[in-house]
mmCIF file of C-alpha atoms in Angstrom:
data_model
loop_
_atom_site.group_PDB
_atom_site.id
_atom_site.type_symbol
_atom_site.label_atom_id
_atom_site.label_comp_id
_atom_site.label_asym_id
_atom_site.label_seq_id
_atom_site.Cartn_x
_atom_site.Cartn_y
_atom_site.Cartn_z
ATOM 1 C CA GLN T 223 10.798 -6.420 26.433
ATOM 2 C CA VAL T 224 10.785 -3.992 23.529
ATOM 3 C CA GLN T 225 11.457 -5.608 20.177
ATOM 4 C CA LEU T 226 11.903 -4.031 16.782
ATOM 5 C CA VAL T 227 12.094 -6.277 13.741
ATOM 6 C CA GLU T 228 12.971 -4.780 10.381
ATOM 7 C CA SER T 229 12.203 -6.355 7.032
ATOM 8 C CA GLY T 230 11.955 -5.441 3.370
ATOM 9 C CA GLY T 231 15.569 -4.791 2.492
ATOM 10 C CA GLY T 232 17.214 -6.211 -0.585
ATOM 11 C CA LEU T 233 18.974 -5.492 -3.854
ATOM 12 C CA VAL T 234 17.441 -2.936 -6.197
ATOM 13 C CA GLN T 235 18.597 -1.033 -9.243
ATOM 14 C CA ALA T 236 19.172 2.689 -9.102
ATOM 15 C CA GLY T 237 15.893 4.511 -9.618
ATOM 16 C CA GLY T 238 13.914 1.672 -8.072
ATOM 17 C CA SER T 239 11.853 1.496 -4.910
ATOM 18 C CA LEU T 240 11.690 -0.504 -1.706
ATOM 19 C CA ARG T 241 9.480 -0.445 1.369
ATOM 20 C CA LEU T 242 11.001 -1.255 4.723
ATOM 21 C CA SER T 243 8.869 -2.376 7.645
ATOM 22 C CA CYS T 244 9.550 -2.254 11.360
ATOM 23 C CA ALA T 245 7.305 -4.409 13.523
ATOM 24 C CA ALA T 246 7.354 -3.065 17.076
ATOM 25 C CA SER T 247 6.275 -4.676 20.343
ATOM 26 C CA GLY T 248 6.777 -4.415 24.062
ATOM 27 C CA ARG T 249 5.646 -0.885 24.908
ATOM 28 C CA THR T 250 2.848 1.564 24.277
ATOM 29 C CA PHE T 251 4.338 3.455 21.385
ATOM 30 C CA SER T 252 1.910 6.369 21.400
ATOM 31 C CA SER T 253 4.286 8.343 23.641
ATOM 32 C CA TYR T 254 7.360 7.656 21.570
ATOM 33 C CA THR T 255 9.147 8.597 18.403
ATOM 34 C CA MET T 256 10.059 6.007 15.800
ATOM 35 C CA GLY T 257 13.116 6.603 13.675
ATOM 36 C CA TRP T 258 14.990 5.123 10.765
ATOM 37 C CA PHE T 259 18.756 5.408 10.638
ATOM 38 C CA ARG T 260 21.274 3.925 8.238
ATOM 39 C CA GLN T 261 24.912 2.993 8.293
ATOM 40 C CA ALA T 262 27.077 2.515 5.235
ATOM 41 C CA PRO T 263 30.420 0.670 5.438
ATOM 42 C CA GLY T 264 33.070 2.819 7.071
ATOM 43 C CA LYS T 265 30.613 5.585 7.925
ATOM 44 C CA GLU T 266 28.777 6.795 10.999
ATOM 45 C CA ARG T 267 25.174 5.796 11.550
ATOM 46 C CA GLU T 268 23.047 8.647 10.242
ATOM 47 C CA PHE T 269 19.489 9.815 10.631
ATOM 48 C CA VAL T 270 17.089 9.124 7.769
ATOM 49 C CA ALA T 271 13.542 9.794 8.951
ATOM 50 C CA ALA T 272 11.353 9.860 12.045
ATOM 51 C CA ILE T 273 7.710 9.985 13.005
ATOM 52 C CA ARG T 274 6.034 10.988 16.247
ATOM 53 C CA TRP T 275 3.685 8.111 16.944
ATOM 54 C CA SER T 276 1.094 10.424 18.463
ATOM 55 C CA GLY T 277 0.108 13.040 15.940
ATOM 56 C CA GLY T 278 2.134 11.604 13.099
ATOM 57 C CA SER T 279 4.569 14.483 12.564
ATOM 58 C CA THR T 280 7.334 13.408 10.204
ATOM 59 C CA TYR T 281 10.936 14.484 9.803
ATOM 60 C CA TYR T 282 13.522 13.737 7.122
ATOM 61 C CA ALA T 283 17.195 14.102 6.440
ATOM 62 C CA GLY T 284 17.872 16.489 3.613
ATOM 63 C CA SER T 285 19.415 13.739 1.503
ATOM 64 C CA VAL T 286 16.165 11.738 1.374
ATOM 65 C CA LYS T 287 13.503 14.427 1.553
ATOM 66 C CA GLY T 288 11.131 14.119 -1.366
ATOM 67 C CA ARG T 289 12.216 10.542 -2.097
ATOM 68 C CA PHE T 290 11.479 8.689 1.160
ATOM 69 C CA ALA T 291 8.271 8.604 3.174
ATOM 70 C CA ILE T 292 7.818 7.357 6.736
ATOM 71 C CA SER T 293 4.438 6.214 7.994
ATOM 72 C CA ARG T 294 2.925 4.117 10.759
ATOM 73 C CA ASP T 295 0.059 1.710 11.177
ATOM 74 C CA SER T 296 -1.129 1.897 14.768
ATOM 75 C CA ALA T 297 -3.303 -1.203 14.471
ATOM 76 C CA LYS T 298 -0.275 -3.266 13.452
ATOM 77 C CA ASN T 299 2.304 -1.423 15.587
ATOM 78 C CA THR T 300 4.378 -1.152 12.447
ATOM 79 C CA VAL T 301 6.390 1.677 10.951
ATOM 80 C CA TYR T 302 7.219 1.832 7.264
ATOM 81 C CA LEU T 303 9.844 3.572 5.189
ATOM 82 C CA ARG T 304 8.934 3.892 1.548
ATOM 83 C CA MET T 305 12.034 4.603 -0.503
ATOM 84 C CA ASN T 306 11.700 5.837 -4.075
ATOM 85 C CA SER T 307 14.242 6.971 -6.670
ATOM 86 C CA LEU T 308 16.941 5.034 -4.904
ATOM 87 C CA LYS T 309 20.555 5.972 -5.499
ATOM 88 C CA SER T 310 23.778 4.051 -4.991
ATOM 89 C CA GLU T 311 24.545 6.302 -2.038
ATOM 90 C CA ASP T 312 21.452 4.962 -0.276
ATOM 91 C CA THR T 313 23.218 1.612 0.090
ATOM 92 C CA ALA T 314 23.456 0.859 3.807
ATOM 93 C CA VAL T 315 22.096 -1.186 6.662
ATOM 94 C CA TYR T 316 18.856 0.443 7.758
ATOM 95 C CA TYR T 317 17.904 0.407 11.424
ATOM 96 C CA CYS T 318 14.601 1.095 13.123
ATOM 97 C CA ALA T 319 14.696 2.723 16.558
ATOM 98 C CA THR T 320 12.314 3.941 19.248
ATOM 99 C CA GLY T 321 12.665 6.428 22.053
ATOM 100 C CA ARG T 322 11.537 9.700 23.576
ATOM 101 C CA ALA T 323 13.753 11.621 21.186
ATOM 102 C CA VAL T 324 13.435 15.368 21.556
ATOM 103 C CA VAL T 325 15.843 15.941 18.697
ATOM 104 C CA VAL T 326 14.733 13.269 16.244
ATOM 105 C CA GLY T 327 18.056 13.139 14.423
ATOM 106 C CA ASP T 328 20.089 12.455 17.574
ATOM 107 C CA ARG T 329 20.782 8.772 18.232
ATOM 108 C CA VAL T 330 20.933 9.305 21.987
ATOM 109 C CA GLY T 331 17.203 9.937 22.002
ATOM 110 C CA TYR T 332 16.465 6.320 21.044
ATOM 111 C CA ASP T 333 16.727 3.538 23.603
ATOM 112 C CA TYR T 334 15.859 0.476 21.530
ATOM 113 C CA TRP T 335 17.154 -0.549 18.122
ATOM 114 C CA GLY T 336 16.411 -3.297 15.661
ATOM 115 C CA GLN T 337 19.009 -5.572 14.103
ATOM 116 C CA GLY T 338 18.928 -3.808 10.766
ATOM 117 C CA THR T 339 18.105 -4.734 7.186
ATOM 118 C CA GLN T 340 20.503 -4.417 4.261
ATOM 119 C CA VAL T 341 19.591 -2.205 1.322
ATOM 120 C CA THR T 342 21.866 -2.401 -1.712
ATOM 121 C CA VAL T 343 21.334 -0.131 -4.702
ATOM 122 C CA SER T 344 23.168 -1.101 -7.851
ATOM 123 C CA SER T 345 24.075 1.567 -10.384
#
């Protein structure tokens, strides 16, 4: 059974940093894409960043490009999202996902999701 467990969320002041982790198990992830999405209250879940496990190509939403960085540690089967220069609009529940996504920003390309971790940025 595929499991994704996020951690690292919390409360941070605007301009601060956080690193989210997603510990993955249950499949050979080298053929898959790992993504981070977020959902703010009253809003749709939106794409944040993704990484192709094999090759390491990365992709970002325009709103986080230059501030966030996605990476993976193959030995630990863990994906990270480093978030710098956080803004109040980054406040959301952040979800890790895995799948054979062709279009990395499309939720339908991901078949397993974690439970999410709350990130709150105070201004």
